[in-house]
Amino acid sequence: MGNRFQRAAAIVALVAALFASAVAPAATLPAGFSETRIASGLASPTSLTVAPDGRIFVTEQAGRLRVIRDGALLTQPFVTLSTNTLGERGLLGVALDPNFATNRYVYLYYTSPTAPPRVNRVVRFTASASNPDVAEAGSEFQLIELSALTTAFIHNGGALAFGVDGKLYIATGDNADSANAPSLNSTHGKLLRINADGSIPEDNPFLGQTTGVNQAIWARGLRNPYTFAIDPTNGRIHVNDVGQDAWEEVNHAVAGANFGWPATEGYSPGGVAGVRYPAYVYANAGTNCAIVGAAFYRPTVSNFPAEYAGRYFFGDYCSGFIRTLSGPAYNTATGFATGIASLVDIEVGRDGSLYYLARGNGGELYRVRYTANSAPSITEQPVSVTVTAGQPATFAVSASGVQPLQYQWRRNGVAIAGATQSSYTIQSTAAADDGAQISVLVTNNFGSATSNAATLTVLAGGVPSATIASPTAGTLYRGGQTFTFSGSATDPEDGALPASAFTWRVDFHHDDHTHPHMPPTTGVTSGTFTIADRGETSANVFYRVILTVQDSDGSTDTTFVDILPRTSVITLNSNIPNAQLTLEGVPVTAPHTFTGVEGIIRTIGAVSPQTSGGQTYQFSSWSDGGAQTHEIVTPVDDTTYTATLSLGGGSSTIFEDNFEAAGGWIRTPGANTATSGLWQRGDPQPTTQNGVTLQPDSCYGGSVNCMVTALAAGVNAGVNDIDNGLTSMQSPAIALPSGQTATLTFKYYLGHIDTATSADYFRVRAVGSDGVPVTLFQRAASSSNVGAVWRSQSVSLSRFAGQTITLRFEAADSTSNGGTVIEAGFDDVLVQVN
C-alpha cells in the first residue's frame, strides 16, 4: 500500500490472485500442530469471522459473502453486494453482532459501486429465520457512509469488530493521502467507533471537535489498518498498520490516540509530541511487505497448549508467516507458521481452532489444531489433472503430523518406484495414461493416511494459442491514461475461439509484489482499463495485461504484455539551506530529488514557521504558484519546485505556567466529585504497585512543582489517589487573538492498575464564549497495569480564535470500580499563536 502494501500487495483488496497450482503446499507449523484445508476456490477472499454455532463467514472482494457450514463451502452466498473492485476496493470486512444468536445481524464493509462520490460504507443484514445461511430479503440497513474516495484505488482498510463495550469499531485507510490520517475532518486513516445502530457514542473522544460522520473518529494517524483485533477478556485493541518504506506496526489502540502517520513510521522519528508509538514493529525487509491477520487466542474451549493463552496472532501477506506476541507488553514476537500463500486474515474459533485465510492458490481457508503424537492427516488432496499428450502432469499432496513424514505414490493402487516425495510428475504423458488413478500413502511413526485418488486425463488434441494484439509490448503509460486491450485465439481442433473462451486480467506490479488492478474479466475479446493517477508513488512499477484462453477440451494457454511507465525527475528546493519540506505529508529536507511516474498526482508542502541559522522563516510562495501544501501532477519534463520562505513571523507565547509558583489555577467550581485525590500543586513522591510506577518521583524535567493527584500518598500507592469521581483544575482566563493559529502543549502522566476501565481517564477541555466545555484530548485507562510516564501532548485551539477561554485539566475514577488506583499529573502548560 503506499509502499509495501504499496510495497506489498496493498492488501486485500490486494494483490491479484495467483494462478492456481495443482495443490497448495502446507504451512510449516510448530511440533504437535497440524492444519486442514476447510475450503478452496474462494475468489480473492478478504476477511473472515467465525459464528458462535461454528459457521464461518468469508468475504470475497467482488461482493459475495460466503458461508462454510460443517466444513463445506455452500454454493449460495449469504448475500451478494454490487461493489467496485478496482485495486484494493470491494467487500473488505465482516463482523457478527454480539447478540448474533438471537438478532442474526451481520455487518459488512464495502466500496459503493457508483460515483460520484464513491465511498466506503458499513451496512447490516439480518440472516433469514427460515434459512440462516442467506440474508433475509429487504433486510439491508446502512449504518455509516464514510468520507468520499478520490481516484486512488488503495488504502481502504476495511476491518470490523465489536468491542467489549458493545460498540462497532471500523478501520479505515488514508485513501493514499497521508494528510487524511491526522485530520479530524476526514474518516480516512482512522479507527472509528459507532453504536450498533449506526449512531455516534456520546463518549467518543473527538465529539466536541468534529461534526457529522467525523464524530465517529476514535483514534487517528493510521496509514492502512487492514486488520485489527479486540481481546474479548479485557477489551485491549491491537491495530495492524501497513507501513510505507520501513516498518509494519502493531499498535495498542486507546481512545483519542494519534498513531503518528505520516509524521512517524514505526518508532522513527522518536519524541514527536502527541504520538502513541507502536507496541511492536518489524521491518519491510526482504520479502516482508504488509502486516495482516489479527486475533487474540481467547477461545471458549482451548485446543492449544496453555502457553498460547492470550497471545496475539498476526502475519505478513508477502512473507506468508504467522507470529505471536505475548502480554503484557506485546513487544516480542515468536514464530508460529511459515509458507502461507498470500495470507490475509486470522481468526480464533470458540472450539480453540486457529483459522487462516489466504488468497494464494485460488483462495483457501485452513484450520490449525494441536494434535501432538498423532498419525498424519491429509491437508491438501491431490487434484485431478487434464493435459494434452506429451505434456507433463504433476500431482502434489500436503500433509501434517509429527515429522518426519514419508510419501509413497500409487498408480491404480500400485506403488510407483521412486515416487517418494510430496509431489509426483509424469514428464511426458501418453494416451495410455488416460484415466490413471493417482494417490499417495503418507506415514510417520504414529500411523498413516491415504489420500483421495486424482484422475489423470490425457487429451489427444492440441493446445490453444492466445495472442494479445493491443497493447503491444513496451507500450509506455502515464497516470490517468486509458488503454484498450484486445486479442485473438486459435485451437487446432476448434479453430478461432469465441469470446466466451477469453479471460483478461490486469495486475499492477510494484517492486517484488503485485496489486490487483482489473479483476478477471471473462467473455470479451476486447475492452478498456484506466491507469490510476493516485496511490502508489514509486517509479519501479509497471502494469501486466494477462490473457488466458481455454478450448473445448479444457486446455489453456496464457500470455501477457507489460506496459511500462514514463518517468521524470522532480526536485523540491528552497531559497534557504536545508529547508523543511513535505512530500505526501512526510518530512524531507531541501533539496530533495525523486523519480516519479508522469501523470501521478503528488502532494508537496513547506513547513511554516521554521528556523534556519537561528532565524525564523515563514512560507511565502511556491515557484508554481501553489498553496503552502498543494497537489502537483508529475510533469513530462524534469522539473524543480522551489519554496520561497521569508524572514519574520514565528510563534509567540500568550500563556505559560510551569507551576513553580502559584499561577491562579483553581479547582473547577462544582466539578470535583471525587472523594479523594483532588488536584494539588506540589512535588510528587514515587509510588509503585506490582512493580509498576503509579506516580513518578519528580515533576516533568526534574522540577519540583506540578499539578498532581495523590500528593499526600507519600510512597504508598493507592493512598489519597482519585476515588469515586472526577477532579478538575481550571486555568486563569486566556485571550486568544483572531486570525491566528493557536496551539496548546502540555506534559502529563496517567498511571493505573489492572482493575481500571475506559471509564477512568485523564482529559483536557476548553470552555469558550458559549460556556460549553469541549474535549481537546482524552487518554482512557484500560484493564492493565500502566506506569506513570511523563508524556508530551499538543492540541489545536484554533476553533476558539478570538475568544477568551479557560482550560480544564481533569482526571476521573469511575464510581463502578472505586477500588482502582488512578493517579495523574500535568505540567508545563503552554499556549502559543503563529
Tab-separated table of N, CA, C and O in Angstrom, residues 479-559:
chain	number	residue	atom	x	y	z
A	479	GLY	N	0.043	8.305	-15.715
A	479	GLY	CA	-1.084	8.219	-14.806
A	479	GLY	C	-2.333	8.817	-15.431
A	479	GLY	O	-2.287	9.848	-16.092
A	480	GLY	N	-3.478	8.151	-15.254
A	480	GLY	CA	-4.744	8.629	-15.767
A	480	GLY	C	-5.042	8.230	-17.193
A	480	GLY	O	-6.144	8.506	-17.694
A	481	GLN	N	-4.103	7.572	-17.863
A	481	GLN	CA	-4.284	7.212	-19.264
A	481	GLN	C	-5.177	5.976	-19.393
A	481	GLN	O	-5.115	5.052	-18.571
A	482	THR	N	-6.021	5.929	-20.424
A	482	THR	CA	-6.899	4.790	-20.680
A	482	THR	C	-6.347	3.983	-21.858
A	482	THR	O	-5.966	4.552	-22.886
A	483	PHE	N	-6.323	2.645	-21.694
A	483	PHE	CA	-5.811	1.749	-22.727
A	483	PHE	C	-6.897	0.788	-23.174
A	483	PHE	O	-7.766	0.391	-22.386
A	484	THR	N	-6.798	0.389	-24.433
A	484	THR	CA	-7.650	-0.660	-24.979
A	484	THR	C	-6.863	-1.963	-25.021
A	484	THR	O	-5.698	-1.975	-25.431
A	485	PHE	N	-7.491	-3.051	-24.568
A	485	PHE	CA	-6.876	-4.368	-24.724
A	485	PHE	C	-7.718	-5.172	-25.718
A	485	PHE	O	-8.949	-5.040	-25.774
A	486	SER	N	-7.049	-5.979	-26.516
A	486	SER	CA	-7.745	-6.827	-27.487
A	486	SER	C	-6.854	-8.010	-27.826
A	486	SER	O	-5.633	-7.954	-27.649
A	487	GLY	N	-7.459	-9.074	-28.315
A	487	GLY	CA	-6.672	-10.253	-28.651
A	487	GLY	C	-7.471	-11.258	-29.440
A	487	GLY	O	-8.669	-11.063	-29.729
A	488	SER	N	-6.806	-12.350	-29.786
A	488	SER	CA	-7.433	-13.436	-30.530
A	488	SER	C	-6.846	-14.755	-30.059
A	488	SER	O	-5.820	-14.781	-29.367
A	489	ALA	N	-7.495	-15.861	-30.427
A	489	ALA	CA	-7.010	-17.177	-30.033
A	489	ALA	C	-7.491	-18.212	-31.030
A	489	ALA	O	-8.611	-18.134	-31.543
A	490	THR	N	-6.638	-19.195	-31.279
A	490	THR	CA	-6.998	-20.311	-32.151
A	490	THR	C	-6.655	-21.618	-31.471
A	490	THR	O	-5.845	-21.659	-30.536
A	491	ASP	N	-7.281	-22.683	-31.964
A	491	ASP	CA	-7.056	-24.013	-31.408
A	491	ASP	C	-7.014	-25.007	-32.576
A	491	ASP	O	-7.787	-24.869	-33.541
A	492	PRO	N	-6.110	-26.018	-32.530
A	492	PRO	CA	-6.008	-26.959	-33.651
A	492	PRO	C	-7.328	-27.641	-33.996
A	492	PRO	O	-7.594	-27.917	-35.168
A	493	GLU	N	-8.154	-27.942	-32.982
A	493	GLU	CA	-9.416	-28.627	-33.236
A	493	GLU	C	-10.586	-27.652	-33.385
A	493	GLU	O	-11.474	-27.830	-34.217
A	494	ASP	N	-10.606	-26.596	-32.551
A	494	ASP	CA	-11.765	-25.711	-32.501
A	494	ASP	C	-11.676	-24.552	-33.478
A	494	ASP	O	-12.684	-23.876	-33.735
A	495	GLY	N	-10.487	-24.282	-34.005
A	495	GLY	CA	-10.319	-23.116	-34.853
A	495	GLY	C	-10.284	-21.843	-34.021
A	495	GLY	O	-9.771	-21.829	-32.895
A	496	ALA	N	-10.830	-20.765	-34.559
A	496	ALA	CA	-10.868	-19.496	-33.821
A	496	ALA	C	-11.781	-19.642	-32.608
A	496	ALA	O	-12.927	-20.080	-32.728
A	497	LEU	N	-11.265	-19.256	-31.428
A	497	LEU	CA	-12.040	-19.421	-30.197
A	497	LEU	C	-12.964	-18.230	-29.990
A	497	LEU	O	-12.617	-17.082	-30.284
A	498	PRO	N	-14.159	-18.478	-29.459
A	498	PRO	CA	-15.129	-17.399	-29.235
A	498	PRO	C	-14.769	-16.574	-28.005
A	498	PRO	O	-13.905	-16.946	-27.204
A	499	ALA	N	-15.477	-15.456	-27.812
A	499	ALA	CA	-15.232	-14.570	-26.668
A	499	ALA	C	-15.393	-15.292	-25.340
A	499	ALA	O	-14.712	-14.973	-24.358
A	500	SER	N	-16.294	-16.273	-25.284
A	500	SER	CA	-16.532	-17.000	-24.034
A	500	SER	C	-15.298	-17.749	-23.555
A	500	SER	O	-15.220	-18.150	-22.386
A	501	ALA	N	-14.301	-17.950	-24.456
A	501	ALA	CA	-13.085	-18.675	-24.077
A	501	ALA	C	-12.039	-17.754	-23.468
A	501	ALA	O	-11.008	-18.220	-22.976
A	502	PHE	N	-12.283	-16.434	-23.484
A	502	PHE	CA	-11.278	-15.450	-23.076
A	502	PHE	C	-11.483	-15.020	-21.627
A	502	PHE	O	-12.605	-14.768	-21.193
A	503	THR	N	-10.368	-14.893	-20.873
A	503	THR	CA	-10.362	-14.252	-19.556
A	503	THR	C	-9.183	-13.288	-19.507
A	503	THR	O	-8.031	-13.681	-19.731
A	504	TRP	N	-9.493	-12.026	-19.213
A	504	TRP	CA	-8.483	-10.967	-19.130
A	504	TRP	C	-8.276	-10.561	-17.667
A	504	TRP	O	-9.196	-10.614	-16.861
A	505	ARG	N	-7.076	-10.124	-17.377
A	505	ARG	CA	-6.765	-9.600	-16.041
A	505	ARG	C	-5.630	-8.592	-16.186
A	505	ARG	O	-4.748	-8.761	-17.039
A	506	VAL	N	-5.647	-7.544	-15.365
A	506	VAL	CA	-4.554	-6.584	-15.333
A	506	VAL	C	-4.016	-6.516	-13.915
A	506	VAL	O	-4.775	-6.252	-12.970
A	507	ASP	N	-2.726	-6.768	-13.779
A	507	ASP	CA	-2.049	-6.677	-12.483
A	507	ASP	C	-1.115	-5.476	-12.473
A	507	ASP	O	-0.481	-5.157	-13.490
A	508	PHE	N	-1.039	-4.824	-11.334
A	508	PHE	CA	-0.113	-3.717	-11.134
A	508	PHE	C	1.088	-4.245	-10.371
A	508	PHE	O	0.953	-4.723	-9.237
A	509	HIS	N	2.258	-4.195	-10.964
A	509	HIS	CA	3.476	-4.710	-10.340
A	509	HIS	C	4.246	-3.571	-9.687
A	509	HIS	O	4.487	-2.527	-10.312
A	510	HIS	N	4.645	-3.781	-8.456
A	510	HIS	CA	5.453	-2.804	-7.730
A	510	HIS	C	6.547	-3.552	-6.983
A	510	HIS	O	6.257	-4.456	-6.202
A	511	ASP	N	7.792	-3.176	-7.263
A	511	ASP	CA	8.919	-3.810	-6.604
A	511	ASP	C	8.853	-5.320	-6.841
A	511	ASP	O	8.840	-5.765	-7.980
A	512	ASP	N	8.725	-6.115	-5.761
A	512	ASP	CA	8.723	-7.568	-5.928
A	512	ASP	C	7.358	-8.180	-5.628
A	512	ASP	O	7.248	-9.345	-5.298
A	513	HIS	N	6.294	-7.404	-5.788
A	513	HIS	CA	4.964	-7.929	-5.500
A	513	HIS	C	3.958	-7.308	-6.465
A	513	HIS	O	4.306	-6.454	-7.268
A	514	THR	N	2.717	-7.762	-6.394
A	514	THR	CA	1.683	-7.247	-7.292
A	514	THR	C	0.473	-6.782	-6.513
A	514	THR	O	0.217	-7.220	-5.400
A	515	HIS	N	-0.273	-5.874	-7.136
A	515	HIS	CA	-1.571	-5.425	-6.657
A	515	HIS	C	-2.599	-5.756	-7.740
A	515	HIS	O	-2.284	-5.663	-8.927
A	516	PRO	N	-3.813	-6.075	-7.381
A	516	PRO	CA	-4.822	-6.256	-8.421
A	516	PRO	C	-5.206	-4.907	-9.014
A	516	PRO	O	-5.291	-3.918	-8.291
A	517	HIS	N	-5.418	-4.834	-10.269
A	517	HIS	CA	-5.897	-3.593	-10.884
A	517	HIS	C	-7.257	-3.833	-11.548
A	517	HIS	O	-8.261	-3.288	-11.109
A	518	MET	N	-7.298	-4.677	-12.580
A	518	MET	CA	-8.577	-5.075	-13.163
A	518	MET	C	-8.796	-6.544	-12.833
A	518	MET	O	-7.963	-7.384	-13.155
A	519	PRO	N	-9.899	-6.887	-12.154
A	519	PRO	CA	-10.129	-8.281	-11.776
A	519	PRO	C	-10.373	-9.144	-13.007
A	519	PRO	O	-10.635	-8.637	-14.106
A	520	PRO	N	-10.275	-10.480	-12.872
A	520	PRO	CA	-10.520	-11.366	-14.013
A	520	PRO	C	-11.855	-11.052	-14.685
A	520	PRO	O	-12.898	-10.973	-14.030
A	521	THR	N	-11.814	-10.861	-16.000
A	521	THR	CA	-12.990	-10.487	-16.784
A	521	THR	C	-13.128	-11.478	-17.939
A	521	THR	O	-12.246	-11.565	-18.794
A	522	THR	N	-14.230	-12.225	-17.941
A	522	THR	CA	-14.431	-13.295	-18.914
A	522	THR	C	-15.515	-12.914	-19.925
A	522	THR	O	-16.459	-12.195	-19.592
A	523	GLY	N	-15.346	-13.440	-21.154
A	523	GLY	CA	-16.409	-13.299	-22.145
A	523	GLY	C	-16.262	-12.146	-23.105
A	523	GLY	O	-17.216	-11.805	-23.808
A	524	VAL	N	-15.070	-11.516	-23.179
A	524	VAL	CA	-14.854	-10.421	-24.123
A	524	VAL	C	-13.507	-10.614	-24.807
A	524	VAL	O	-12.561	-11.146	-24.221
A	525	THR	N	-13.415	-10.177	-26.039
A	525	THR	CA	-12.140	-10.208	-26.756
A	525	THR	C	-11.451	-8.853	-26.723
A	525	THR	O	-10.310	-8.730	-27.169
A	526	SER	N	-12.131	-7.833	-26.202
A	526	SER	CA	-11.523	-6.504	-26.098
A	526	SER	C	-12.224	-5.717	-25.005
A	526	SER	O	-13.319	-6.067	-24.556
A	527	GLY	N	-11.587	-4.629	-24.581
A	527	GLY	CA	-12.145	-3.768	-23.542
A	527	GLY	C	-11.165	-2.658	-23.227
A	527	GLY	O	-10.172	-2.467	-23.940
A	528	THR	N	-11.411	-1.931	-22.153
A	528	THR	CA	-10.519	-0.838	-21.759
A	528	THR	C	-10.240	-0.894	-20.263
A	528	THR	O	-11.014	-1.465	-19.489
A	529	PHE	N	-9.145	-0.290	-19.857
A	529	PHE	CA	-8.842	-0.087	-18.435
A	529	PHE	C	-8.084	1.223	-18.310
A	529	PHE	O	-7.440	1.687	-19.271
A	530	THR	N	-8.183	1.846	-17.144
A	530	THR	CA	-7.579	3.151	-16.905
A	530	THR	C	-6.487	3.047	-15.854
A	530	THR	O	-6.680	2.425	-14.797
A	531	ILE	N	-5.370	3.657	-16.130
A	531	ILE	CA	-4.251	3.702	-15.196
A	531	ILE	C	-4.607	4.638	-14.041
A	531	ILE	O	-5.161	5.723	-14.262
A	532	ALA	N	-4.296	4.245	-12.820
A	532	ALA	CA	-4.564	5.103	-11.666
A	532	ALA	C	-3.699	6.355	-11.722
A	532	ALA	O	-2.536	6.306	-12.155
A	533	ASP	N	-4.255	7.504	-11.295
A	533	ASP	CA	-3.461	8.734	-11.234
A	533	ASP	C	-3.114	9.116	-9.798
A	533	ASP	O	-2.474	10.141	-9.555
A	534	ARG	N	-3.553	8.297	-8.842
A	534	ARG	CA	-3.197	8.490	-7.436
A	534	ARG	C	-2.828	7.130	-6.838
A	534	ARG	O	-3.188	6.093	-7.381
A	535	GLY	N	-2.172	7.176	-5.689
A	535	GLY	CA	-1.885	5.929	-4.991
A	535	GLY	C	-0.406	5.669	-4.908
A	535	GLY	O	0.337	6.447	-4.311
A	536	GLU	N	0.049	4.581	-5.535
A	536	GLU	CA	1.459	4.223	-5.484
A	536	GLU	C	2.295	5.319	-6.137
A	536	GLU	O	2.023	5.744	-7.267
A	537	THR	N	3.320	5.774	-5.410
A	537	THR	CA	4.141	6.884	-5.907
A	537	THR	C	5.519	6.448	-6.360
A	537	THR	O	6.293	7.270	-6.860
A	538	SER	N	5.860	5.164	-6.197
A	538	SER	CA	7.172	4.691	-6.631
A	538	SER	C	7.258	4.672	-8.144
A	538	SER	O	6.248	4.665	-8.859
A	539	ALA	N	8.500	4.634	-8.649
A	539	ALA	CA	8.720	4.571	-10.092
A	539	ALA	C	9.095	3.170	-10.551
A	539	ALA	O	9.134	2.909	-11.755
A	540	ASN	N	9.366	2.242	-9.615
A	540	ASN	CA	9.708	0.865	-10.010
A	540	ASN	C	8.426	0.047	-10.126
A	540	ASN	O	8.157	-0.887	-9.377
A	541	VAL	N	7.610	0.412	-11.125
A	541	VAL	CA	6.277	-0.155	-11.288
A	541	VAL	C	6.014	-0.443	-12.758
A	541	VAL	O	6.676	0.110	-13.644
A	542	PHE	N	5.024	-1.299	-13.035
A	542	PHE	CA	4.519	-1.492	-14.386
A	542	PHE	C	3.194	-2.236	-14.293
A	542	PHE	O	2.829	-2.770	-13.244
A	543	TYR	N	2.444	-2.229	-15.410
A	543	TYR	CA	1.180	-2.955	-15.490
A	543	TYR	C	1.366	-4.160	-16.421
A	543	TYR	O	2.025	-4.054	-17.456
A	544	ARG	N	0.768	-5.289	-16.057
A	544	ARG	CA	0.827	-6.503	-16.880
A	544	ARG	C	-0.595	-6.872	-17.313
A	544	ARG	O	-1.474	-7.104	-16.460
A	545	VAL	N	-0.814	-6.917	-18.622
A	545	VAL	CA	-2.094	-7.324	-19.195
A	545	VAL	C	-1.991	-8.817	-19.498
A	545	VAL	O	-1.113	-9.252	-20.248
A	546	ILE	N	-2.882	-9.615	-18.903
A	546	ILE	CA	-2.797	-11.078	-18.973
A	546	ILE	C	-4.038	-11.625	-19.671
A	546	ILE	O	-5.168	-11.278	-19.312
A	547	LEU	N	-3.831	-12.492	-20.654
A	547	LEU	CA	-4.923	-13.157	-21.361
A	547	LEU	C	-4.770	-14.662	-21.212
A	547	LEU	O	-3.705	-15.216	-21.510
A	548	THR	N	-5.840	-15.324	-20.749
A	548	THR	CA	-5.898	-16.783	-20.684
A	548	THR	C	-7.075	-17.249	-21.536
A	548	THR	O	-8.181	-16.712	-21.413
A	549	VAL	N	-6.826	-18.229	-22.406
A	549	VAL	CA	-7.899	-18.790	-23.233
A	549	VAL	C	-8.001	-20.281	-22.944
A	549	VAL	O	-7.025	-20.943	-22.578
A	550	GLN	N	-9.209	-20.826	-23.108
A	550	GLN	CA	-9.463	-22.241	-22.831
A	550	GLN	C	-10.270	-22.834	-23.986
A	550	GLN	O	-11.299	-22.276	-24.383
A	551	ASP	N	-9.801	-23.991	-24.507
A	551	ASP	CA	-10.531	-24.616	-25.620
A	551	ASP	C	-11.597	-25.563	-25.097
A	551	ASP	O	-11.787	-25.703	-23.880
A	552	SER	N	-12.291	-26.224	-26.008
A	552	SER	CA	-13.421	-27.084	-25.620
A	552	SER	C	-12.977	-28.305	-24.828
A	552	SER	O	-13.787	-28.919	-24.131
A	553	ASP	N	-11.695	-28.679	-24.923
A	553	ASP	CA	-11.183	-29.812	-24.159
A	553	ASP	C	-10.740	-29.418	-22.758
A	553	ASP	O	-10.376	-30.278	-21.955
A	554	GLY	N	-10.719	-28.132	-22.486
A	554	GLY	CA	-10.262	-27.660	-21.184
A	554	GLY	C	-8.804	-27.273	-21.152
A	554	GLY	O	-8.298	-26.838	-20.122
A	555	SER	N	-8.079	-27.422	-22.282
A	555	SER	CA	-6.683	-26.996	-22.335
A	555	SER	C	-6.619	-25.470	-22.382
A	555	SER	O	-7.504	-24.814	-22.954
A	556	THR	N	-5.571	-24.915	-21.796
A	556	THR	CA	-5.455	-23.461	-21.699
A	556	THR	C	-4.117	-22.969	-22.219
A	556	THR	O	-3.141	-23.722	-22.315
A	557	ASP	N	-4.086	-21.698	-22.552
A	557	ASP	CA	-2.849	-21.007	-22.890
A	557	ASP	C	-2.932	-19.616	-22.305
A	557	ASP	O	-3.996	-18.975	-22.343
A	558	THR	N	-1.830	-19.150	-21.730
A	558	THR	CA	-1.788	-17.824	-21.115
A	558	THR	C	-0.630	-17.035	-21.700
A	558	THR	O	0.476	-17.564	-21.857
A	559	THR	N	-0.880	-15.786	-21.997
A	559	THR	CA	0.154	-14.882	-22.478
A	559	THR	C	-0.039	-13.527	-21.820
A	559	THR	O	-1.107	-13.240	-21.250
